[in-house]
mmCIF file of N, CA and C in Angstrom:
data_model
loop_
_atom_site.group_PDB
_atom_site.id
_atom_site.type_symbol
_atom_site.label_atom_id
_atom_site.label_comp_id
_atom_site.label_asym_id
_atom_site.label_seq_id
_atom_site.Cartn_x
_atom_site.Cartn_y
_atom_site.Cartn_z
ATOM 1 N N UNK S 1 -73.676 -123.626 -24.512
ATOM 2 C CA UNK S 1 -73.663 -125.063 -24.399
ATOM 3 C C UNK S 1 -74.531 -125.475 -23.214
ATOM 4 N N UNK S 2 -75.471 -126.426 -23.214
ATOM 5 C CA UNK S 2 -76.190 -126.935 -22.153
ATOM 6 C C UNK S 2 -76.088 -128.266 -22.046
ATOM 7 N N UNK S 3 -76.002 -128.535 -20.406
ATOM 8 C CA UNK S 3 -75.757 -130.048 -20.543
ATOM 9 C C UNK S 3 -76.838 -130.235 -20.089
ATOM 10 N N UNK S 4 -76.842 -131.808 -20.267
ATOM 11 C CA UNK S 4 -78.034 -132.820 -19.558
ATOM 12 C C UNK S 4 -77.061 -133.903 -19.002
ATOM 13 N N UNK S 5 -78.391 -134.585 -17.750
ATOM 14 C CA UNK S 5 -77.713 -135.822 -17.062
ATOM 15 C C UNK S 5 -78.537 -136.976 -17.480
ATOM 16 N N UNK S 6 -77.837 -138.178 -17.341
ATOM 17 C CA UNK S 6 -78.776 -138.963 -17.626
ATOM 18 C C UNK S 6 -79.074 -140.429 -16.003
ATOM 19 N N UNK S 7 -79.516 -140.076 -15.809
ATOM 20 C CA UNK S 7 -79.850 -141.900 -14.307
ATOM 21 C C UNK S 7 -78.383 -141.931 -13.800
ATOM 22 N N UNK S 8 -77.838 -143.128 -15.128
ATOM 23 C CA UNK S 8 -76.554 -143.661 -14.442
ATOM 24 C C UNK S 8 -75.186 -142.346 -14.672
ATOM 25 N N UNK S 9 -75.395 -141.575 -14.426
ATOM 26 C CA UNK S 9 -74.672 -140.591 -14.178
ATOM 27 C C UNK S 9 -73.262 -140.524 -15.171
ATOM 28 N N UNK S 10 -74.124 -140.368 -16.521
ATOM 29 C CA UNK S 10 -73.584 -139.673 -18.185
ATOM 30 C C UNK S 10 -73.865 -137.901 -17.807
ATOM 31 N N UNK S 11 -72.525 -137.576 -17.884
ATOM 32 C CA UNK S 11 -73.559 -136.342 -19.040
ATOM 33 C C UNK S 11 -73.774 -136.207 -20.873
ATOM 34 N N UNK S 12 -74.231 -135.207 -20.880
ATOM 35 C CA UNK S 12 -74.224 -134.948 -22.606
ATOM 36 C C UNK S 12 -73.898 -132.994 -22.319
ATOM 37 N N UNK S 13 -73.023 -132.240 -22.565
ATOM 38 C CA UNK S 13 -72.813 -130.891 -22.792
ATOM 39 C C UNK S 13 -73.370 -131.113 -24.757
ATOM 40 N N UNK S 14 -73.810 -130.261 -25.018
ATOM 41 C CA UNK S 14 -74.551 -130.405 -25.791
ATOM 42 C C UNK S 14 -74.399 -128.668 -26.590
ATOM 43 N N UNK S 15 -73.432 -128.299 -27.679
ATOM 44 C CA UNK S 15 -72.520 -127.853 -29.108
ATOM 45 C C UNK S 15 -73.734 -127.975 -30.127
ATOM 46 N N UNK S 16 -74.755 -127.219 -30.244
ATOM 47 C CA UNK S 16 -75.223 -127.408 -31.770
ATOM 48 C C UNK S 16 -75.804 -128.838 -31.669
ATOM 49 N N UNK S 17 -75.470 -129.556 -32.898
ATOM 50 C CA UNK S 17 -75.741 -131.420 -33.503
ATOM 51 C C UNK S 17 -74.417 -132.418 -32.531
ATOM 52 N N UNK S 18 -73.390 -131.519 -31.719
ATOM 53 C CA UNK S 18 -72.596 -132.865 -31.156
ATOM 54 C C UNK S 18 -72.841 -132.486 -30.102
ATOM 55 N N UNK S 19 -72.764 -133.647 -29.158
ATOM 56 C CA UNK S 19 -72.548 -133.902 -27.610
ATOM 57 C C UNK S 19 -71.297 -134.183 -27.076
ATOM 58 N N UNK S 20 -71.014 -133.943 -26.239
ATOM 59 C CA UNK S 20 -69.659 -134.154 -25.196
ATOM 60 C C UNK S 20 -70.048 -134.943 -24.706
ATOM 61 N N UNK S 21 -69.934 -136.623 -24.668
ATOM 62 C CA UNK S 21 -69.984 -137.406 -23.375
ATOM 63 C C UNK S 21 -69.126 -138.189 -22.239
ATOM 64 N N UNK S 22 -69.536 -137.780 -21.304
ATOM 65 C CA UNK S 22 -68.798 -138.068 -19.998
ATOM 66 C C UNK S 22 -69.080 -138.513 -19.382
ATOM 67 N N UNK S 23 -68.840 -138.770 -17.689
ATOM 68 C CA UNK S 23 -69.357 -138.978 -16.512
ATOM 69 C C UNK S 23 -68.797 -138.072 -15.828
ATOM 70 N N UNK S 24 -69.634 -137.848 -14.870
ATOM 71 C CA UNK S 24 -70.257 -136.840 -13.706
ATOM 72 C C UNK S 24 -69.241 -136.980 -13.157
ATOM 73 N N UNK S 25 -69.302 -135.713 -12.012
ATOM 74 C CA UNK S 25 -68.587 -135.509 -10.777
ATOM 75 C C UNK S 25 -68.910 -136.437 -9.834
ATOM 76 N N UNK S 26 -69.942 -136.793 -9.557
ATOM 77 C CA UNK S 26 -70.823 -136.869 -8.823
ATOM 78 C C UNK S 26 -70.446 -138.969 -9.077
ATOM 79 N N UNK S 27 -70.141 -139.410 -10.501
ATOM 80 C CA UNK S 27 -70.083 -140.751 -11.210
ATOM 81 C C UNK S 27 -68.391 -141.044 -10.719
ATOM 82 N N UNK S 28 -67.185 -139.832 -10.456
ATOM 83 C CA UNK S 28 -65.761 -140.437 -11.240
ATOM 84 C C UNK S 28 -65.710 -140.383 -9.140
ATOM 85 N N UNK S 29 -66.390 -139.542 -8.426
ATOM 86 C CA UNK S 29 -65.849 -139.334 -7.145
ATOM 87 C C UNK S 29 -66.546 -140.712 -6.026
ATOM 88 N N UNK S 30 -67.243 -140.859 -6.624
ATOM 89 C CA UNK S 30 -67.957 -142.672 -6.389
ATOM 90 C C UNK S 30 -67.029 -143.854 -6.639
ATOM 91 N N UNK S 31 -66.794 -143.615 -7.846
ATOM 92 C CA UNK S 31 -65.364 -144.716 -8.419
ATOM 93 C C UNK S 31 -64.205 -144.668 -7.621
ATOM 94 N N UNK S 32 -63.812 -143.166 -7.542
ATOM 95 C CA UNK S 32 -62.507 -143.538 -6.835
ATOM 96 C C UNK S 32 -61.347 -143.371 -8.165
ATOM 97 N N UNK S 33 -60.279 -143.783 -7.279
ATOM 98 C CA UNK S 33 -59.430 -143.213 -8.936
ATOM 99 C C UNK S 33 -59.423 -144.148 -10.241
ATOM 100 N N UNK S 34 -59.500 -143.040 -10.990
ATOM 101 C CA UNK S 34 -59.753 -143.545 -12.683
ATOM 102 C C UNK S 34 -58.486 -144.386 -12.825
ATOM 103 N N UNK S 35 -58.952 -145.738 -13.330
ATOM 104 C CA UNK S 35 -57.097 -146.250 -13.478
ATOM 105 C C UNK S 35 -57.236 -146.908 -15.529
ATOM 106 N N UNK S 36 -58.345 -146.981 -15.908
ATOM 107 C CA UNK S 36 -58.881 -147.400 -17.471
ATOM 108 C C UNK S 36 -60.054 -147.016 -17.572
ATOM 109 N N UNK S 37 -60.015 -146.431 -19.093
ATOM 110 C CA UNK S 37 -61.429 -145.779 -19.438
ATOM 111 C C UNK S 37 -61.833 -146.703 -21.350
ATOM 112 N N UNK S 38 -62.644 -147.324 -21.032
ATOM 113 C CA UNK S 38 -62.906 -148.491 -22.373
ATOM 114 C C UNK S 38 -63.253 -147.375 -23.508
ATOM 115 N N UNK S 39 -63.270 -146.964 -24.532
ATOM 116 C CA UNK S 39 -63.698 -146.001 -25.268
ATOM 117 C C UNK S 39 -63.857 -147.000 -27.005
ATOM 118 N N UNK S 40 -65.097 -146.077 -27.246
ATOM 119 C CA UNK S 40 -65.602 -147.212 -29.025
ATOM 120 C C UNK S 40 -64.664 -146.442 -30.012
ATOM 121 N N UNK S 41 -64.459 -147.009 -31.337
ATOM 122 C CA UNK S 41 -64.070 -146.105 -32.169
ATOM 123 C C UNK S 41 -64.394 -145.018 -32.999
ATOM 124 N N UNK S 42 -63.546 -143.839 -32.909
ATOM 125 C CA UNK S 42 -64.575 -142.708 -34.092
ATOM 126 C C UNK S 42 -65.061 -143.710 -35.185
ATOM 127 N N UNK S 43 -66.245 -143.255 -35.280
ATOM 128 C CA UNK S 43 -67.325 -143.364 -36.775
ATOM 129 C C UNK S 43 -68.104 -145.025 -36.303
ATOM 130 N N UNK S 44 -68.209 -145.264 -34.608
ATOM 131 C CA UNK S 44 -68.860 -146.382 -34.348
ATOM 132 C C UNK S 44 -70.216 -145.476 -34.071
ATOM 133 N N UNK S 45 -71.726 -146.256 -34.020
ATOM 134 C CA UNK S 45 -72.254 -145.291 -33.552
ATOM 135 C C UNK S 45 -72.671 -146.199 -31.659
ATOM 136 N N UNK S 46 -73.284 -145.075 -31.151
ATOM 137 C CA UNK S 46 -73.703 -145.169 -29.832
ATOM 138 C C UNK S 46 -75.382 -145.187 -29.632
ATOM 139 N N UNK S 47 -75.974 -145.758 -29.219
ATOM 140 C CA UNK S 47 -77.531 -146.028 -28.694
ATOM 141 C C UNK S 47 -77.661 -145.176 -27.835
ATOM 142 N N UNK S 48 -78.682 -144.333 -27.686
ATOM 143 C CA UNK S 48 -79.094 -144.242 -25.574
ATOM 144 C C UNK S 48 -79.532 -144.976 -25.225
ATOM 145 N N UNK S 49 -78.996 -145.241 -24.139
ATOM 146 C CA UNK S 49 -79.731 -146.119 -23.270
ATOM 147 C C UNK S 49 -78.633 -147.354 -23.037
ATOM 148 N N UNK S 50 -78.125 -147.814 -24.190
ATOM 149 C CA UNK S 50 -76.883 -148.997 -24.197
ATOM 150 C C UNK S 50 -75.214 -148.181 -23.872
ATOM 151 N N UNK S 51 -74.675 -149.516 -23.753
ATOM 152 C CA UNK S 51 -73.244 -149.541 -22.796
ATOM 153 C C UNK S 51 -72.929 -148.993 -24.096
ATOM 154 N N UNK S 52 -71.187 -147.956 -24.391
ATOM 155 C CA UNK S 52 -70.925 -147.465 -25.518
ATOM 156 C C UNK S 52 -69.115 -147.809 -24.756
ATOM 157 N N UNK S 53 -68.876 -148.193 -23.664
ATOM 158 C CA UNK S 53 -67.223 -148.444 -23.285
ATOM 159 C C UNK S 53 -67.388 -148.790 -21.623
ATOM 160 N N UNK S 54 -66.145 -148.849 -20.865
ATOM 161 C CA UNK S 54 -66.558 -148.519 -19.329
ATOM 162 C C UNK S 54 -65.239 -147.854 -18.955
ATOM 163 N N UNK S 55 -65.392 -147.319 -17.363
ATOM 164 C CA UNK S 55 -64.696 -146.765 -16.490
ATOM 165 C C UNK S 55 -63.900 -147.766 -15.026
ATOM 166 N N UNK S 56 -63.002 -148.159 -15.253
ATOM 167 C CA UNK S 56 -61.974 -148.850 -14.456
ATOM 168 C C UNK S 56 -61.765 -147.822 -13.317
ATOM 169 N N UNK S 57 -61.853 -148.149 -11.817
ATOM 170 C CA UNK S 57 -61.491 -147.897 -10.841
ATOM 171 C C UNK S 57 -60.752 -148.871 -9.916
ATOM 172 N N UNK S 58 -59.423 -148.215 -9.210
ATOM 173 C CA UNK S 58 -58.990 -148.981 -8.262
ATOM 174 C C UNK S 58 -60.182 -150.002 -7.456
ATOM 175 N N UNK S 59 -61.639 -149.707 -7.028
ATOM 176 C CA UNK S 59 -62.825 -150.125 -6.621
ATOM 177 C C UNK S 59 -63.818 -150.590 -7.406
ATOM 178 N N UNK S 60 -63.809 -150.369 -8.642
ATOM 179 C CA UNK S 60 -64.765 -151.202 -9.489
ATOM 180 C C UNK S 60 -64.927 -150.373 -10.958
ATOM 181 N N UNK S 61 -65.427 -151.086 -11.854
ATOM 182 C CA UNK S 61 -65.573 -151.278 -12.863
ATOM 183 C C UNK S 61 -66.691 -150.650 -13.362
ATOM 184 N N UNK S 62 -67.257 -149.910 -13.946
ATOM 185 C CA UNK S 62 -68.349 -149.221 -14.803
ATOM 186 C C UNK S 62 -68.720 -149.069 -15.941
ATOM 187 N N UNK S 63 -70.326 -149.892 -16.177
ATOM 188 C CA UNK S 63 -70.438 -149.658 -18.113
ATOM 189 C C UNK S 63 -70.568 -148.589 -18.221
ATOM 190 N N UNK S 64 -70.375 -147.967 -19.122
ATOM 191 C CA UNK S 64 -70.546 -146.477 -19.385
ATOM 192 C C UNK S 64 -71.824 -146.142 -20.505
ATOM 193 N N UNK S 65 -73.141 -145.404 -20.077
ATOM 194 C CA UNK S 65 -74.639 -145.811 -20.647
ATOM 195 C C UNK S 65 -74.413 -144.567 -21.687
ATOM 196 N N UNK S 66 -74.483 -144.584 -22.634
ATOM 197 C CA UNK S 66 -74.988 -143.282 -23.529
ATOM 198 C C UNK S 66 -76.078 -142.955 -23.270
ATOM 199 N N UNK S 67 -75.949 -141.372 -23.047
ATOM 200 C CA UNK S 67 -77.927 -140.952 -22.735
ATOM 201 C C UNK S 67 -78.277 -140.332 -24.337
ATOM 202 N N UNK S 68 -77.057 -140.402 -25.141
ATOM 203 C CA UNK S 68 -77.987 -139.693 -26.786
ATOM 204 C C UNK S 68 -76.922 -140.995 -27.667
ATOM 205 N N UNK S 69 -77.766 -140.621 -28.669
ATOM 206 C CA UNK S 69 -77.648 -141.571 -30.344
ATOM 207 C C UNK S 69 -77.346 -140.869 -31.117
ATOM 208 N N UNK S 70 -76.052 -141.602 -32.113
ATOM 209 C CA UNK S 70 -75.439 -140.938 -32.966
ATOM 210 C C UNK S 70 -74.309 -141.246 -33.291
ATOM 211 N N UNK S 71 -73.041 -140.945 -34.110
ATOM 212 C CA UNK S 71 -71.775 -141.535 -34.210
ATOM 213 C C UNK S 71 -70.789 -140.707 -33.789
ATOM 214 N N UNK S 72 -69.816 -141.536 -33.382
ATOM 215 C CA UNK S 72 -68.798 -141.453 -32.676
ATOM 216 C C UNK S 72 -67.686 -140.528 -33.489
ATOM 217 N N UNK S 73 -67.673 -139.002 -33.578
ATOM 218 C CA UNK S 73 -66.852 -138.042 -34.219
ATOM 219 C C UNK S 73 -65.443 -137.919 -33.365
ATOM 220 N N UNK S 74 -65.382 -138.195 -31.915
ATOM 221 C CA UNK S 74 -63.822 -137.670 -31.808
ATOM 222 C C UNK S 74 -63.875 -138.460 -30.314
ATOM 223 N N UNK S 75 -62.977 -139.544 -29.730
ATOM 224 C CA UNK S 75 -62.619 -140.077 -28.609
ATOM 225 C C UNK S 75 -61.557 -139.216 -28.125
ATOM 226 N N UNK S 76 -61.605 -138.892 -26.820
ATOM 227 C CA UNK S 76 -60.386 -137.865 -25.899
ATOM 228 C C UNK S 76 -59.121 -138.880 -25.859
ATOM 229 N N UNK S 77 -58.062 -138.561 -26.306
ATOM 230 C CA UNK S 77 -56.855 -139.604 -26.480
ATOM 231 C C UNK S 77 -56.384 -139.596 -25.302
ATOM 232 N N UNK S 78 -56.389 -138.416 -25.152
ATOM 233 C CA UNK S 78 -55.565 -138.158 -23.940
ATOM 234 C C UNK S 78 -55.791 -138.750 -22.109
ATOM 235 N N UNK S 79 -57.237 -139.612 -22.702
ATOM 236 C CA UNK S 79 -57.798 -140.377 -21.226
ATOM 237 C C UNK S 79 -56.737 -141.642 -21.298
ATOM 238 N N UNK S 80 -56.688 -141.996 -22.733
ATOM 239 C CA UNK S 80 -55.541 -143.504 -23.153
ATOM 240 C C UNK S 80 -54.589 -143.218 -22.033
ATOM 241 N N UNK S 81 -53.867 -142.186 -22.238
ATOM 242 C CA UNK S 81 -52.774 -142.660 -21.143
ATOM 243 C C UNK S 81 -52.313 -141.967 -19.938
ATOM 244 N N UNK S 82 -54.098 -141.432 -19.731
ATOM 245 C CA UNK S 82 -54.092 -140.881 -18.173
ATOM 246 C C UNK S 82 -55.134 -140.478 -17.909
ATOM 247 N N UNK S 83 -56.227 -141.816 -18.370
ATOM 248 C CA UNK S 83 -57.422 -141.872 -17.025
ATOM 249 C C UNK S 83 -57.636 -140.998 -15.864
ATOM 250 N N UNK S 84 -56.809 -140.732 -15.567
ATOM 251 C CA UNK S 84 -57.122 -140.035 -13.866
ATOM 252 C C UNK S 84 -57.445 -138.335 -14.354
ATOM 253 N N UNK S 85 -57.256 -138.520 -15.608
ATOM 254 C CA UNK S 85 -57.697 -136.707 -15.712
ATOM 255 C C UNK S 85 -58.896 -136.742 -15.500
ATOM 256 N N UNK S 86 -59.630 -137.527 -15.543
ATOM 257 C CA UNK S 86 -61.149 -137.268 -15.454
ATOM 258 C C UNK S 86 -61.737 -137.140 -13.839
ATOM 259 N N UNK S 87 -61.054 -137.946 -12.754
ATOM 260 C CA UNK S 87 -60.856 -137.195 -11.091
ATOM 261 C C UNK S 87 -60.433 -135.867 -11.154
ATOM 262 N N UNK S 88 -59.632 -135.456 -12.172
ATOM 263 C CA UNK S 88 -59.139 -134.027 -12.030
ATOM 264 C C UNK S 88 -60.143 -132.941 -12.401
ATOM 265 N N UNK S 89 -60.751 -133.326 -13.298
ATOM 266 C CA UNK S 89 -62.176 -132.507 -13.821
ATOM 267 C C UNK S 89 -62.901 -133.356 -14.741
ATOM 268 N N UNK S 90 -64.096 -134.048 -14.328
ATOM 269 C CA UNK S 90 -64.979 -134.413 -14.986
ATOM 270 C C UNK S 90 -65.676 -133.998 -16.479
ATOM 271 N N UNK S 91 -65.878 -132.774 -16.169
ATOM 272 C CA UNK S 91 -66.399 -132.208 -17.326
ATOM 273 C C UNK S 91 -65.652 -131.653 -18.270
ATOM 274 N N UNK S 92 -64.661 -131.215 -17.480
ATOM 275 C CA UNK S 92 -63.629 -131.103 -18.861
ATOM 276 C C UNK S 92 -62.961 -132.067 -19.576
ATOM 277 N N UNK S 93 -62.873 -133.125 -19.036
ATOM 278 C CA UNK S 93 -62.166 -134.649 -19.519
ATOM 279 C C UNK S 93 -63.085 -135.443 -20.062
ATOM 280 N N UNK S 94 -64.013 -134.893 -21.040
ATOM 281 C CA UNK S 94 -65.154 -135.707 -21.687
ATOM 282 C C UNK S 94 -64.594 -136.754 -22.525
ATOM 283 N N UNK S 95 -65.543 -138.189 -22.469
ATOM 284 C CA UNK S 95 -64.802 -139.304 -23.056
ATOM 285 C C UNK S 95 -64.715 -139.398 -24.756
ATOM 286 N N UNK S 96 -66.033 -139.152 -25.410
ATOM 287 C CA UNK S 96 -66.417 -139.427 -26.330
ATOM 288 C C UNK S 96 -67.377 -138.102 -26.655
ATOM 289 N N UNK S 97 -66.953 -137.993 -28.159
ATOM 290 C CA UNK S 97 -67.915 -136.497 -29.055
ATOM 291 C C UNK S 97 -68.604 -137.200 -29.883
ATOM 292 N N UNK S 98 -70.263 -136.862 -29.805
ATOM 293 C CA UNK S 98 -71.090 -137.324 -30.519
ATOM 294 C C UNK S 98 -71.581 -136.723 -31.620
ATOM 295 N N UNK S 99 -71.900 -136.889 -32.491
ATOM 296 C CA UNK S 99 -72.829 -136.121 -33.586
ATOM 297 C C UNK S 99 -74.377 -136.875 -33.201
ATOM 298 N N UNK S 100 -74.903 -136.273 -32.596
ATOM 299 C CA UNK S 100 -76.636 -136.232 -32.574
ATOM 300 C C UNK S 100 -77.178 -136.771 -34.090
ATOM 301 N N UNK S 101 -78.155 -138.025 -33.244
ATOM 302 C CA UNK S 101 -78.972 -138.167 -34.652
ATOM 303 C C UNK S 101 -80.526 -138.055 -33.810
ATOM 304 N N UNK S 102 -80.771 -138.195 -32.805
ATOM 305 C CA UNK S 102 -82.018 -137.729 -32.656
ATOM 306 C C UNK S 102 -81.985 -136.818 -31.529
ATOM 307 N N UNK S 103 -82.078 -135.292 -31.484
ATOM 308 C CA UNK S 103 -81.964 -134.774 -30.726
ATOM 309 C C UNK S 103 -82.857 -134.522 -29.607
ATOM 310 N N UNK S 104 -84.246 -134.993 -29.950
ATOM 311 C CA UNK S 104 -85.177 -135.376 -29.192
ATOM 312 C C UNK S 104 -84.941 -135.812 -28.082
ATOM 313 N N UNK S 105 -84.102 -137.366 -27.857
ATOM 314 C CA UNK S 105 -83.503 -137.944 -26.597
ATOM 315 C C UNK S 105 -83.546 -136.583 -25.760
ATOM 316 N N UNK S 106 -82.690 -135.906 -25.526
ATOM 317 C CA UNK S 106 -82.411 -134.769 -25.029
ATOM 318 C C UNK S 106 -83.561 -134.233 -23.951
ATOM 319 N N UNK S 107 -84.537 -134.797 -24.620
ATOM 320 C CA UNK S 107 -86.179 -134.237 -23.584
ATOM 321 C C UNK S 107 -86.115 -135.029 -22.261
ATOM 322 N N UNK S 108 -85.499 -136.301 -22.824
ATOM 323 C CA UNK S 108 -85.765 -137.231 -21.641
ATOM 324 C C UNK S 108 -85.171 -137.310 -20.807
ATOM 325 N N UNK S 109 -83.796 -136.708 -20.641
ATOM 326 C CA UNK S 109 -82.054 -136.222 -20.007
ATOM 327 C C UNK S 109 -82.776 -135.060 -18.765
ATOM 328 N N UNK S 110 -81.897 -134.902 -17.728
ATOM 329 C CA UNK S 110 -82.367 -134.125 -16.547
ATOM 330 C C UNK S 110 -81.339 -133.197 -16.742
ATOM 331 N N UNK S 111 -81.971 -131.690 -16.080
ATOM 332 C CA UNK S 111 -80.952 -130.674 -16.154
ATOM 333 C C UNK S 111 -80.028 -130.875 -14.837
ATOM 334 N N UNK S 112 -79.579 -129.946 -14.451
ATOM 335 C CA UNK S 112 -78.488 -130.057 -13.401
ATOM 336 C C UNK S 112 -79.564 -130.276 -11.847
ATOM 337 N N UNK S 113 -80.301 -129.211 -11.825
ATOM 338 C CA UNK S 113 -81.788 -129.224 -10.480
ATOM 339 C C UNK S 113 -81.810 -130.427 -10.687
ATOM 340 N N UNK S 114 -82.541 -131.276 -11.203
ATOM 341 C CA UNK S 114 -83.146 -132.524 -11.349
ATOM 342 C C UNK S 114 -82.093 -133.445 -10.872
ATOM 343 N N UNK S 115 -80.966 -133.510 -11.748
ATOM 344 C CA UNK S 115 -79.911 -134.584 -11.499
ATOM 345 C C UNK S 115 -79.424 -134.487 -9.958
ATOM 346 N N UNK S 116 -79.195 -133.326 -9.571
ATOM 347 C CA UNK S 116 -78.866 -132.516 -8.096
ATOM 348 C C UNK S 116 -79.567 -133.605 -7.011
ATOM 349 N N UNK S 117 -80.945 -133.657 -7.299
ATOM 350 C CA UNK S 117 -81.956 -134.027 -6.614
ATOM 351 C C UNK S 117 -81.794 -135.669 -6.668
ATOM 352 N N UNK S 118 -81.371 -136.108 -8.001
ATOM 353 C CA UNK S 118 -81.179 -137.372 -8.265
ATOM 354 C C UNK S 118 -80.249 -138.095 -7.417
ATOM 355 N N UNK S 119 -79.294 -137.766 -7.571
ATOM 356 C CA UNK S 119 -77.936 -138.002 -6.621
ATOM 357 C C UNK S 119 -78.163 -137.730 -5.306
ATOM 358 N N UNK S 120 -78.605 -136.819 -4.722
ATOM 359 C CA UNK S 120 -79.103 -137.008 -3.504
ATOM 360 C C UNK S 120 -80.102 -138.095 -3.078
ATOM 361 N N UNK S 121 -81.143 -138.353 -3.422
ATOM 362 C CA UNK S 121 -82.003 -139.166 -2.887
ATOM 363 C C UNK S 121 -81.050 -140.446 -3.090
ATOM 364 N N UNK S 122 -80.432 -140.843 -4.379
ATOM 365 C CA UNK S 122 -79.430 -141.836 -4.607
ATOM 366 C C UNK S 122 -78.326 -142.285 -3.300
ATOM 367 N N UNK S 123 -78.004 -141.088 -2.534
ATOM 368 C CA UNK S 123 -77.311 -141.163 -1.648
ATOM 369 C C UNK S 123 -78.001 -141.186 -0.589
ATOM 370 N N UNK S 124 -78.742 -141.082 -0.065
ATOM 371 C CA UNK S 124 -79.923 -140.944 1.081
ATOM 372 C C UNK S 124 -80.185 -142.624 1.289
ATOM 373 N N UNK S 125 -80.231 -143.572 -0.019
ATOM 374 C CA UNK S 125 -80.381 -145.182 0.473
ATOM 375 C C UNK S 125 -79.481 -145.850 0.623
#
């Protein structure tokens, strides 16, 4: 499985044709604690680049950007009624499972080096 990052700090772990999408370590430890996570319905589809739900923090509020396109195969239930798993582990508490329709996007997504680098300079202003 390989992930990608995307800017506003999505990932995509990336199964074959589906994606795992989430937010970062780097996205839930910025927020602060998870207190609501907005999620679309299976079989909606998702854009990259557009809002697909958001992330509620005691400190603020977050659209949540899809970095891939495709429909919505399986929402994590288990964020419904405890958000805060995703402070507990990011990557394992993925929000939304995608089925890929253009897997291409994927070129344009940063690996972990890149994103690494991203978040730093991000934090540096």
């Amino acid at each position: 499985m390989k992930t990608y990052y995307s800017p506003s700090h999505e990932y995509a772990r990336v199964d074959g044709n589906i994606a795992y999408i989430g937010i970062t370590d780097y996205a839930q430890h910025a927020l602060g604690n998870i207190v609501y996570v907005d999620m679309p319905e299976v079989d909606d589809d998702v854009t990259a680049g557009e809002d697909f739900g958001a992330v509620e923090s005691v400190k603020a509020a977050s659209d949540l950007i899809s970095p891939v396109s495709g429909a919505v195969v399986e929402i994590n239930e288990h964020l419904i009624d405890n958000p805060r798993l995703i402070n507990q582990d990011a990557v394992a508490n993925w929000i939304i499972k995608v089925e890929l329709t253009d897997p291409s996007e994927l070129d344009s997504l940063m690996d972990e080096e890149a994103y690494k680098a991203h978040c730093e300079a991000e934090g540096a202003h």
